[in-house]
Short mmCIF file of C-alpha atoms in Angstrom, two decimals:
data_model
loop_
_atom_site.label_atom_id
_atom_site.label_comp_id
_atom_site.label_asym_id
_atom_site.label_seq_id
_atom_site.Cartn_x
_atom_site.Cartn_y
_atom_site.Cartn_z
CA MET A 1058 117.08 118.36 53.91
CA ALA A 1059 114.09 119.56 55.51
CA VAL A 1060 112.67 116.27 57.55
CA ASP A 1061 110.57 116.23 55.82
CA ASP A 1062 111.97 115.58 52.29
CA LEU A 1063 114.11 112.87 53.86
CA GLN A 1064 110.77 110.92 55.00
CA LYS A 1065 109.90 111.52 51.19
CA TYR A 1066 112.99 109.57 49.89
CA PHE A 1067 113.13 106.86 52.33
CA ILE A 1068 109.13 105.69 52.60
CA PRO A 1069 109.20 104.09 49.22
CA MET A 1070 112.08 102.36 50.52
CA GLY A 1071 109.78 100.14 52.76
CA ILE A 1072 110.74 103.00 55.78
CA GLY A 1073 108.01 104.18 58.16
CA HIS A 1074 107.35 108.25 58.59
CA VAL A 1075 107.66 107.25 62.54
CA SER A 1076 110.32 105.25 62.38
CA ILE A 1077 112.49 107.76 59.69
CA LEU A 1078 111.58 110.63 62.24
CA LYS A 1079 112.84 108.59 65.40
CA LEU A 1080 116.24 107.70 63.64
CA VAL A 1081 116.69 111.28 62.37
CA GLU A 1082 116.69 112.88 66.18
CA GLU A 1083 118.64 109.97 67.16
CA LEU A 1084 121.16 110.63 64.61
CA PHE A 1085 120.75 114.23 65.65
CA ASP A 1086 121.87 112.85 69.10
CA TYR A 1087 124.57 111.37 68.17
CA ARG A 1088 125.75 114.61 66.30
CA LEU A 1089 125.68 112.67 63.29
CA VAL A 1090 123.30 115.52 61.86
CA GLU A 1091 122.91 118.70 62.86
CA SER A 1092 120.87 120.99 62.19
CA TYR A 1093 120.79 124.05 59.80
CA ASP A 1094 119.68 126.59 63.04
CA PRO A 1095 121.86 125.88 65.67
CA SER A 1096 119.68 127.00 68.80
CA SER A 1097 117.23 124.09 67.56
CA ALA A 1098 117.42 121.49 70.63
CA ARG A 1099 115.31 118.87 68.93
CA ILE A 1100 114.29 118.08 65.49
CA ASP A 1101 110.75 118.02 63.80
CA GLU A 1102 109.45 117.44 60.21
CA GLU A 1103 109.64 120.91 59.18
CA GLN A 1104 113.72 121.66 60.54
CA ARG A 1105 116.13 121.53 57.48
CA VAL A 1106 119.35 118.89 58.68
CA LYS A 1107 122.59 118.34 57.07
CA ILE A 1108 125.07 115.34 57.78
CA SER A 1109 127.56 116.45 60.25
CA THR A 1110 131.29 116.68 60.02
CA SER A 1111 131.38 113.83 62.41
CA GLY A 1112 128.73 111.86 60.67
CA ARG A 1113 130.47 112.38 57.12
CA THR A 1114 134.29 111.16 59.30
CA HIS A 1115 132.01 107.88 60.63
CA MET A 1116 130.79 107.47 56.80
CA GLU A 1117 134.12 107.17 56.04
CA LEU A 1118 135.30 104.86 58.39
CA SER A 1119 132.56 102.67 57.34
CA LEU A 1120 133.96 102.77 53.75
CA HIS A 1121 137.42 103.02 54.58
CA ASN A 1122 139.36 102.00 57.90
CA PRO A 1123 139.46 97.98 59.12
CA ILE A 1124 140.23 99.05 62.29
CA TYR A 1125 136.68 101.20 62.78
CA MET A 1126 134.76 98.14 60.92
CA SER A 1127 136.35 95.53 63.22
CA SER A 1128 135.41 98.11 66.45
CA MET A 1129 131.60 98.24 65.07
CA ALA A 1130 131.62 94.45 64.96
CA GLY A 1131 132.51 94.48 68.40
CA ALA A 1132 129.80 97.11 69.62
CA THR A 1133 126.90 96.61 67.35
CA GLY A 1134 123.96 94.24 68.48
CA VAL A 1135 122.79 91.69 66.50
CA ARG A 1136 119.33 90.20 66.12
CA GLN A 1137 120.86 86.49 64.82
CA ALA A 1138 122.22 84.57 67.67
CA GLU A 1139 124.51 82.57 64.95
CA VAL A 1140 125.64 86.07 63.44
CA ALA A 1141 126.61 87.28 66.90
CA LYS A 1142 128.35 84.08 68.12
CA GLU A 1143 130.48 83.99 64.78
CA ILE A 1144 131.08 87.95 65.30
CA GLY A 1145 132.09 87.10 69.13
CA GLU A 1146 134.51 83.72 68.26
CA TRP A 1147 136.77 86.41 65.95
CA LEU A 1148 136.82 89.41 68.64
CA ASN A 1149 138.42 86.65 70.90
CA VAL A 1150 140.78 84.80 69.23
CA ARG A 1151 144.24 85.61 70.56
CA PRO A 1152 147.03 86.63 70.16
CA MET A 1153 145.04 88.94 67.62
CA PRO A 1154 141.54 88.02 65.34
CA ASN A 1155 141.59 87.58 61.41
CA TRP A 1156 139.99 90.71 61.09
CA PRO A 1157 139.13 90.18 56.97
CA LEU A 1158 136.98 87.25 58.33
CA LEU A 1159 135.75 89.44 61.47
CA ILE A 1160 134.63 92.26 59.13
CA ASN A 1161 134.07 89.75 56.30
CA ALA A 1162 130.65 88.14 58.81
CA PHE A 1163 129.82 92.30 60.35
CA VAL A 1164 129.52 93.64 57.37
CA ASN A 1165 127.56 90.76 55.45
CA TYR A 1166 125.28 91.00 58.19
CA CYS A 1167 124.52 94.45 57.55
CA LEU A 1168 124.20 93.93 54.15
CA ARG A 1169 121.43 91.30 54.59
CA GLU A 1170 119.41 93.28 57.82
CA ASP A 1171 119.65 95.94 55.37
CA GLU A 1172 117.69 94.31 52.09
CA CYS A 1173 115.51 92.81 54.31
CA PHE A 1174 114.31 95.86 55.46
CA VAL A 1175 114.48 98.07 53.08
CA GLU A 1176 113.95 98.22 49.36
CA VAL A 1177 115.59 100.15 46.82
CA PRO A 1178 113.63 100.86 44.46
CA PRO A 1179 115.18 101.15 40.25
CA SER A 1180 115.30 104.72 40.17
CA GLU A 1181 118.36 106.61 39.18
CA ASP A 1182 117.04 109.22 42.50
CA TYR A 1183 118.08 105.61 44.26
CA GLY A 1184 121.07 105.14 42.71
CA GLY A 1185 123.38 106.71 45.93
CA GLN A 1186 121.67 104.00 48.08
CA ARG A 1187 122.60 100.86 45.37
CA LEU A 1188 126.67 102.38 45.17
CA LEU A 1189 126.56 102.22 48.77
CA ARG A 1190 125.27 99.03 49.05
CA ALA A 1191 127.89 97.92 45.96
CA ASP A 1192 130.58 100.04 47.82
CA LEU A 1193 130.06 98.31 50.63
CA LYS A 1194 130.55 94.96 49.34
CA SER A 1195 133.95 94.96 47.15
CA ARG A 1196 135.83 96.75 50.06
CA TRP A 1197 134.58 94.64 52.67
CA LEU A 1198 133.46 91.30 52.05
CA VAL A 1199 135.73 88.38 51.08
CA HIS A 1200 136.01 84.93 50.15
CA ARG A 1201 136.91 82.82 52.55
CA ALA A 1202 139.70 80.83 50.74
CA SER A 1203 141.71 84.46 50.23
CA ALA A 1204 141.47 85.68 54.26
CA LYS A 1205 142.86 82.65 55.73
#
């Protein structure tokens, strides 16, 4: 898919034109997407890109692997001090933190941030976005009483 097509998809979600290009460049730099042209060292709007094997693996891990998700909770920058403190507290519990609550705090934060900055249009074209949010919620969000 061309980067220009990605922009056409994400702009109705409230993500700016320049932001999309920068995000695709960052995904490219981390080898989570790749160009159809293997000689390309940079990404531009006409460039065709696809999700890489590594990108698919990261997606799969984020939906199914608690060790990966708990690692992401510890490695991802969090903008809200109270959430960062909560995640830090779960990470510092010894001998082993309550992983479901750690992951719950992290995924809940990510979903709230996503809902704050991204609006998914009601069109069926965006059903995959709604499904991804629903999958993350159903897989990782727990009721505190059942996680203790």
